[in-house]
mmCIF file with all atom_site columns, C-alpha atoms in Angstrom:
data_model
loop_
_atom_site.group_PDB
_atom_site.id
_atom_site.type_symbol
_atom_site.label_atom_id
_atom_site.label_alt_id
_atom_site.label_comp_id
_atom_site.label_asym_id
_atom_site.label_entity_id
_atom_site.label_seq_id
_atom_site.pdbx_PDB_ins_code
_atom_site.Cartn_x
_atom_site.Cartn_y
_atom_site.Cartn_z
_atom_site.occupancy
_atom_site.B_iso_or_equiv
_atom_site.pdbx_formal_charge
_atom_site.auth_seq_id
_atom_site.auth_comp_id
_atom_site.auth_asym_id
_atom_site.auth_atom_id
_atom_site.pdbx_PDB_model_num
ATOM 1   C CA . UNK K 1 1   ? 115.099 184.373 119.002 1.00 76.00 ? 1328 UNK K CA 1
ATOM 2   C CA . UNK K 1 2   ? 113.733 182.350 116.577 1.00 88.00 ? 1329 UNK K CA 1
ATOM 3   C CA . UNK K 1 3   ? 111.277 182.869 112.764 1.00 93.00 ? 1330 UNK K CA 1
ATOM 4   C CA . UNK K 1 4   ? 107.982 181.442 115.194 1.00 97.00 ? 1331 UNK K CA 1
ATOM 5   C CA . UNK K 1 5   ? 108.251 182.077 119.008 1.00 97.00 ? 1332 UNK K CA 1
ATOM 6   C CA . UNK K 1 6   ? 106.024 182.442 121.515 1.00 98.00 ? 1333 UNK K CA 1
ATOM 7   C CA . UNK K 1 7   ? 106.978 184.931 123.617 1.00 97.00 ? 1334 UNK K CA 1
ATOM 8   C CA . UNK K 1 8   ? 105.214 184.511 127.364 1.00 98.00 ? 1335 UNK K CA 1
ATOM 9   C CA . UNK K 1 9   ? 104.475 188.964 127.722 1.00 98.00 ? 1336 UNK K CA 1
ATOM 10  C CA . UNK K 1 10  ? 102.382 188.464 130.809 1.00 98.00 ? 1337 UNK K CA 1
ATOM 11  C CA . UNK K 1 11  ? 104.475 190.159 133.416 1.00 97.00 ? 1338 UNK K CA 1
ATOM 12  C CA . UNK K 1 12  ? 105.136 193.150 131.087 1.00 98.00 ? 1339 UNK K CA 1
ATOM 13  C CA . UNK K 1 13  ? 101.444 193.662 130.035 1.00 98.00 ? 1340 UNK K CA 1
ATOM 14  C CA . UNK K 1 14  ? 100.649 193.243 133.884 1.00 97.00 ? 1341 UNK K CA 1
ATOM 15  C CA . UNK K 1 15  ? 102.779 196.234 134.848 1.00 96.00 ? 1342 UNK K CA 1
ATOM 16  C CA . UNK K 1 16  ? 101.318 198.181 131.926 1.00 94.00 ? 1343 UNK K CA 1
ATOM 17  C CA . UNK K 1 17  ? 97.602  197.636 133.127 1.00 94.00 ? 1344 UNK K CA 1
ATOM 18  C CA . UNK K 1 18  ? 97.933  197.254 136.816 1.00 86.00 ? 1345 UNK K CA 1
ATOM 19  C CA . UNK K 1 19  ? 96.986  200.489 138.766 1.00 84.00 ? 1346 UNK K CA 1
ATOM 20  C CA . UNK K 1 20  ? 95.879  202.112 135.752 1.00 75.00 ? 1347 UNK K CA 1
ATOM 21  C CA . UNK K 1 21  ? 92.592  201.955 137.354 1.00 87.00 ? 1348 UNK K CA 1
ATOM 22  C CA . UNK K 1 22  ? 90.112  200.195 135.169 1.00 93.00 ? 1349 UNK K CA 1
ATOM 23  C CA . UNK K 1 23  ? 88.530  196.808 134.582 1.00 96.00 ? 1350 UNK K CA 1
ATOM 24  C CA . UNK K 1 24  ? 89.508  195.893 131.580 1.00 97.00 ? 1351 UNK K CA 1
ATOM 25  C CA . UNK K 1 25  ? 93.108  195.704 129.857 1.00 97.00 ? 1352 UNK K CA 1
ATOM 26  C CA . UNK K 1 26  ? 92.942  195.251 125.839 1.00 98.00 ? 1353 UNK K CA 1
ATOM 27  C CA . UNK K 1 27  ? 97.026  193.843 124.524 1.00 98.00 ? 1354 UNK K CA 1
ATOM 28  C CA . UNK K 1 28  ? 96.839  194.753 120.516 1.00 98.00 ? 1355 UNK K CA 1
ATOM 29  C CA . UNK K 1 29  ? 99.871  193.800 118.406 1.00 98.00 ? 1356 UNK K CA 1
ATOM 30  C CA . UNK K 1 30  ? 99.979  195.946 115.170 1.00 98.00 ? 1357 UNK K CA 1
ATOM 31  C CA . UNK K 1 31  ? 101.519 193.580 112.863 1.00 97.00 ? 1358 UNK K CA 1
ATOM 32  C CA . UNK K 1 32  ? 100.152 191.025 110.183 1.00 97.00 ? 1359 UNK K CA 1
ATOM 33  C CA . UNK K 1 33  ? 102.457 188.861 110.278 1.00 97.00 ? 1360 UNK K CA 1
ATOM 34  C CA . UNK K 1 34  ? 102.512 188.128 114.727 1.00 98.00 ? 1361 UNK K CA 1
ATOM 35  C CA . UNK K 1 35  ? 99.767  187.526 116.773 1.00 98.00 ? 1362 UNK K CA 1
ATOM 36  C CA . UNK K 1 36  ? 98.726  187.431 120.612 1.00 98.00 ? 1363 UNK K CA 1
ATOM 37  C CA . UNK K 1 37  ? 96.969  184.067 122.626 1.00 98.00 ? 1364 UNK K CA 1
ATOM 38  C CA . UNK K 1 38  ? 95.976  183.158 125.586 1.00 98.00 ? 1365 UNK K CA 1
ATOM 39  C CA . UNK K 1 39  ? 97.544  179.653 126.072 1.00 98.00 ? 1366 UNK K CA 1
ATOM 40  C CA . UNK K 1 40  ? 98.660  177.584 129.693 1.00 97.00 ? 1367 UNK K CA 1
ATOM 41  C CA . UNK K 1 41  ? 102.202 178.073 130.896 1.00 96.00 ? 1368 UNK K CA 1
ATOM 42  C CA . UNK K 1 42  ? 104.241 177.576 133.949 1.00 93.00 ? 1369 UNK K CA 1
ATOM 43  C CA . UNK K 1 43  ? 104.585 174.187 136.111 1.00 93.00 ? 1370 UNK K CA 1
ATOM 44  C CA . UNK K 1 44  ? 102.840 171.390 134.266 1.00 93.00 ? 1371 UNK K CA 1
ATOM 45  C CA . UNK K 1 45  ? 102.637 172.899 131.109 1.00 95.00 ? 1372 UNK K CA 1
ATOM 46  C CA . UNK K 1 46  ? 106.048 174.576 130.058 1.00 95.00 ? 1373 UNK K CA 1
ATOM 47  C CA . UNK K 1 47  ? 105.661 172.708 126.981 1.00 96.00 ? 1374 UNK K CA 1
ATOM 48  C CA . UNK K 1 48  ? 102.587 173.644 125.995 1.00 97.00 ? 1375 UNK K CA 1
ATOM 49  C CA . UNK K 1 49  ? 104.031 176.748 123.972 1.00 97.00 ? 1376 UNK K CA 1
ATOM 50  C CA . UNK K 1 50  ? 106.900 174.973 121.902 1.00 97.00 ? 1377 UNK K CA 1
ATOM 51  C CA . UNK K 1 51  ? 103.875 172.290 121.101 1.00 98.00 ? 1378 UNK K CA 1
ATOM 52  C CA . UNK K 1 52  ? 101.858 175.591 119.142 1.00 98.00 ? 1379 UNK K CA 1
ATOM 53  C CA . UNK K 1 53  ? 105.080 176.445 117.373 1.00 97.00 ? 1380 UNK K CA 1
ATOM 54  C CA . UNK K 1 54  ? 105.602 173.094 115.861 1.00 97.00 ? 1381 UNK K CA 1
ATOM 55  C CA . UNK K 1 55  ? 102.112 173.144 115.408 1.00 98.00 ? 1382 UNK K CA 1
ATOM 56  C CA . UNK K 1 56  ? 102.143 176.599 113.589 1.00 97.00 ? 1383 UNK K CA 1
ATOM 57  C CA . UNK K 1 57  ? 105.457 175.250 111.670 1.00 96.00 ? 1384 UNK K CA 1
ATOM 58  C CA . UNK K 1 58  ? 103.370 172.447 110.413 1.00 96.00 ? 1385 UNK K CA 1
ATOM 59  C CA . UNK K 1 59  ? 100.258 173.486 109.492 1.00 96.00 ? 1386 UNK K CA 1
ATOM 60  C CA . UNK K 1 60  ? 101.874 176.390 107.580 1.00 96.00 ? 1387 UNK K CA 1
ATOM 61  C CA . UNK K 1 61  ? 105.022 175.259 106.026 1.00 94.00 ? 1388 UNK K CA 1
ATOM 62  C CA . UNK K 1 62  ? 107.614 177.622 104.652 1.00 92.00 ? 1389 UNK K CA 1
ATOM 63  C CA . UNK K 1 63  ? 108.214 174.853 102.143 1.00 92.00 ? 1390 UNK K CA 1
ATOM 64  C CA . UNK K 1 64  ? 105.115 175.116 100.578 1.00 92.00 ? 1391 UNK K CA 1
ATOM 65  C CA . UNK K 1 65  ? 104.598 177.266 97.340  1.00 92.00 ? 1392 UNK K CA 1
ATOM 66  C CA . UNK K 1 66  ? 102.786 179.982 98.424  1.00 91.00 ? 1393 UNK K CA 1
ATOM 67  C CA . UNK K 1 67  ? 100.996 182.420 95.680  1.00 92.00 ? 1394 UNK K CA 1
ATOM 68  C CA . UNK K 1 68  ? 102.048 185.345 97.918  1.00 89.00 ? 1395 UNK K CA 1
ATOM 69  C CA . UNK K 1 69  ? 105.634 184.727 97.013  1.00 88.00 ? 1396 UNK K CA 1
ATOM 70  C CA . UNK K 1 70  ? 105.165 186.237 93.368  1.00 88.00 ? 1397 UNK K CA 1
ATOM 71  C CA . UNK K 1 71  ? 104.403 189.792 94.621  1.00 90.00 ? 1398 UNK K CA 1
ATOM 72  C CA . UNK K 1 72  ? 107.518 189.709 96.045  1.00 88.00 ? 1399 UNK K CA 1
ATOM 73  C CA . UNK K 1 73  ? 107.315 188.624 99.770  1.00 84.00 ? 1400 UNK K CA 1
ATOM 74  C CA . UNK K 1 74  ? 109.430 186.377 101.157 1.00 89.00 ? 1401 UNK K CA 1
ATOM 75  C CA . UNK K 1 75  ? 106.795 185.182 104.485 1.00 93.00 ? 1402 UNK K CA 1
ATOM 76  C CA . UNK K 1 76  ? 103.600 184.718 103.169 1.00 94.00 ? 1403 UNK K CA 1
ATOM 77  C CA . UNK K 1 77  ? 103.178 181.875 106.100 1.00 95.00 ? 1404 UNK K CA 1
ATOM 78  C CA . UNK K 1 78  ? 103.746 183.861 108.633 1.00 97.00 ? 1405 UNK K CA 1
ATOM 79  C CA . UNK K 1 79  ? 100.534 186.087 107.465 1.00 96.00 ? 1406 UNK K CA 1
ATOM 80  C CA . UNK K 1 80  ? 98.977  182.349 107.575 1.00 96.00 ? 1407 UNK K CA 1
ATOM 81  C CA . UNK K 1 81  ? 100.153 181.525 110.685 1.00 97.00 ? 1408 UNK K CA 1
ATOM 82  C CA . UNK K 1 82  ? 99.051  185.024 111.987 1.00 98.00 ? 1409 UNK K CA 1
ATOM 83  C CA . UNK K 1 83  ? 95.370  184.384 110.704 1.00 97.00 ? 1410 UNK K CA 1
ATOM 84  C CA . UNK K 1 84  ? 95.533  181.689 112.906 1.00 97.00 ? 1411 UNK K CA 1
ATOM 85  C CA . UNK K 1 85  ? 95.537  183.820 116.062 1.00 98.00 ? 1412 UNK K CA 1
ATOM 86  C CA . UNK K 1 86  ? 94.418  187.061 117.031 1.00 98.00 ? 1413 UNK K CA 1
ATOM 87  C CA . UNK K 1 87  ? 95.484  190.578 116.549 1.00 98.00 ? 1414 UNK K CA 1
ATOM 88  C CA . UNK K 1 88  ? 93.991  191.572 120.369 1.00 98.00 ? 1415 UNK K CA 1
ATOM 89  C CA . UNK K 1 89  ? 92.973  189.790 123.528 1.00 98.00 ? 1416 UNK K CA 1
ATOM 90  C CA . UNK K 1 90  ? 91.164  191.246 126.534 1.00 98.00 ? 1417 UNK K CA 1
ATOM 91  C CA . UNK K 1 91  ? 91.867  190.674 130.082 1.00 98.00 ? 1418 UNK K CA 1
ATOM 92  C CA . UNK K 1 92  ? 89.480  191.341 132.946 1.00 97.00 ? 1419 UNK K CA 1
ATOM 93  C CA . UNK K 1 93  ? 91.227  193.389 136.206 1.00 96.00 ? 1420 UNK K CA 1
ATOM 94  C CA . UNK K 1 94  ? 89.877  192.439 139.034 1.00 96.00 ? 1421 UNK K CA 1
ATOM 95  C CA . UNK K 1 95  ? 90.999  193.445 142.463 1.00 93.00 ? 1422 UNK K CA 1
ATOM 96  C CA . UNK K 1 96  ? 93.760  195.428 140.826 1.00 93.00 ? 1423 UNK K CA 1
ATOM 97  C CA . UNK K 1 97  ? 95.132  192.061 138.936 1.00 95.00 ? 1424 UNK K CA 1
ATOM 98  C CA . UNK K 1 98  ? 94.834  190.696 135.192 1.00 97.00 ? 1425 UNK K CA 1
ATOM 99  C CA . UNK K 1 99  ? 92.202  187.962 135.955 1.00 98.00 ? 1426 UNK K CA 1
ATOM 100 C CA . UNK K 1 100 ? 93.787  185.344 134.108 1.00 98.00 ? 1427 UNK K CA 1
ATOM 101 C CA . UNK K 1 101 ? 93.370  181.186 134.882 1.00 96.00 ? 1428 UNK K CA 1
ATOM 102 C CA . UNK K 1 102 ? 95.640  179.562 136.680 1.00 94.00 ? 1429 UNK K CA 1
ATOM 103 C CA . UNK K 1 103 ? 98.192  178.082 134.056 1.00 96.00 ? 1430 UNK K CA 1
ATOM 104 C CA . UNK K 1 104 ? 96.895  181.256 131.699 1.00 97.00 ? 1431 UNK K CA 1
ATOM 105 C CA . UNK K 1 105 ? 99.946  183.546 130.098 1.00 98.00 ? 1432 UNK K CA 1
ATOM 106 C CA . UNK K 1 106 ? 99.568  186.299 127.637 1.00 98.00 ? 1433 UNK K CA 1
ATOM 107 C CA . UNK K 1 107 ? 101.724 185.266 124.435 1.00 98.00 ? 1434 UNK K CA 1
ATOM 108 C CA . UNK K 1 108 ? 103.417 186.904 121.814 1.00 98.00 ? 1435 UNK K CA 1
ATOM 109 C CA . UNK K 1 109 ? 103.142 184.854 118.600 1.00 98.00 ? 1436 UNK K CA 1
ATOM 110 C CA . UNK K 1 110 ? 105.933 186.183 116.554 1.00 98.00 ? 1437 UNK K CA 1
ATOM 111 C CA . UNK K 1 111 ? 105.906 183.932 113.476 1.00 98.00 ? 1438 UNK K CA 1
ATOM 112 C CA . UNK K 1 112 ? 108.587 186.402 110.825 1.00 96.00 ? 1439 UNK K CA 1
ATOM 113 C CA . UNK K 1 113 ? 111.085 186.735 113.805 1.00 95.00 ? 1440 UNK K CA 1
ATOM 114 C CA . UNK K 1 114 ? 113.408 187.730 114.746 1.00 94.00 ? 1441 UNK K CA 1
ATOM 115 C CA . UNK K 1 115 ? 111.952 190.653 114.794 1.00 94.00 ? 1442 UNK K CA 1
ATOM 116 C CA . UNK K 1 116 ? 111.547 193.990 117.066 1.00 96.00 ? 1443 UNK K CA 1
ATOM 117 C CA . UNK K 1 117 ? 107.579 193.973 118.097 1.00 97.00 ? 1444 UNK K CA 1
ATOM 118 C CA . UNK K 1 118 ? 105.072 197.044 119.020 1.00 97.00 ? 1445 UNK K CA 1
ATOM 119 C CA . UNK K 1 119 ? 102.295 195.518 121.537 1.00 98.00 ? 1446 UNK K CA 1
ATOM 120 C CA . UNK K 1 120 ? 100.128 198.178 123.090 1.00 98.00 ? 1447 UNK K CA 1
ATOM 121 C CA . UNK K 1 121 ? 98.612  197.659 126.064 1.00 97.00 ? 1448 UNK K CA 1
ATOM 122 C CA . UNK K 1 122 ? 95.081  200.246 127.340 1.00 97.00 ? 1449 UNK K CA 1
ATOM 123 C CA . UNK K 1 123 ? 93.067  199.805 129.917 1.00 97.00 ? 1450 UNK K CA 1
ATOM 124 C CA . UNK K 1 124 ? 89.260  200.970 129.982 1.00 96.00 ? 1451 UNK K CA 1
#
């Protein structure tokens, strides 16, 4: 595992929603300092997710004096890099399936890693 990884979740949110019987599974990470994203994955874009974590590495540097550090913390850009996502996504189910694109994946974006995540998964 790495500081910022995104972690493909989509099978294990799947089998947390599927057959739960509604139409419309909500994935919530309760952290500040990960996020969750809907992004492509699989054949023809396997890439695509170590592209957004040299993205997130660059556009918020650990480098880079952050004002956060002088109350103490020691990852203020991964609460940057956070704000760049989203805290929740929703998924459709239809016909007892996520109804996600073709190249879509759920994705952890753990940017303070490694680190052991909560992501809760409820279906409506």
């Amino acid at each position: 595992a790495r500081r910022t990884e995104l972690v493909d979740i989509t099978r294990a949110v799947a089998a947390d929603a599927v057959g739960e019987g509604g139409s419309l599974a909500t994935v919530f990470v309760p952290h500040t300092t990960c996020g969750v994203v809907l992004q492509a994955a699989g054949p023809g874009a396997t890439l695509v997710a170590k592209d957004l974590e040299d993205a997130f590495d660059s556009l918020a540097d650990e480098m880079r004096p952050w004002r956060h550090t002088a109350e103490g913390d020691g990852n203020p850009w991964s609460h940057i890099r956070a704000a760049l996502t989203a805290s929740s996504v929703s998924i459709p189910i239809v016909d007892g399936a996520l109804a996600l694109g073709d190249v879509q994946a759920i994705f952890l974006c753990e940017f303070d890693g490694p680190r052991t995540r909560r992501v809760l998964v409820t279906v409506t």
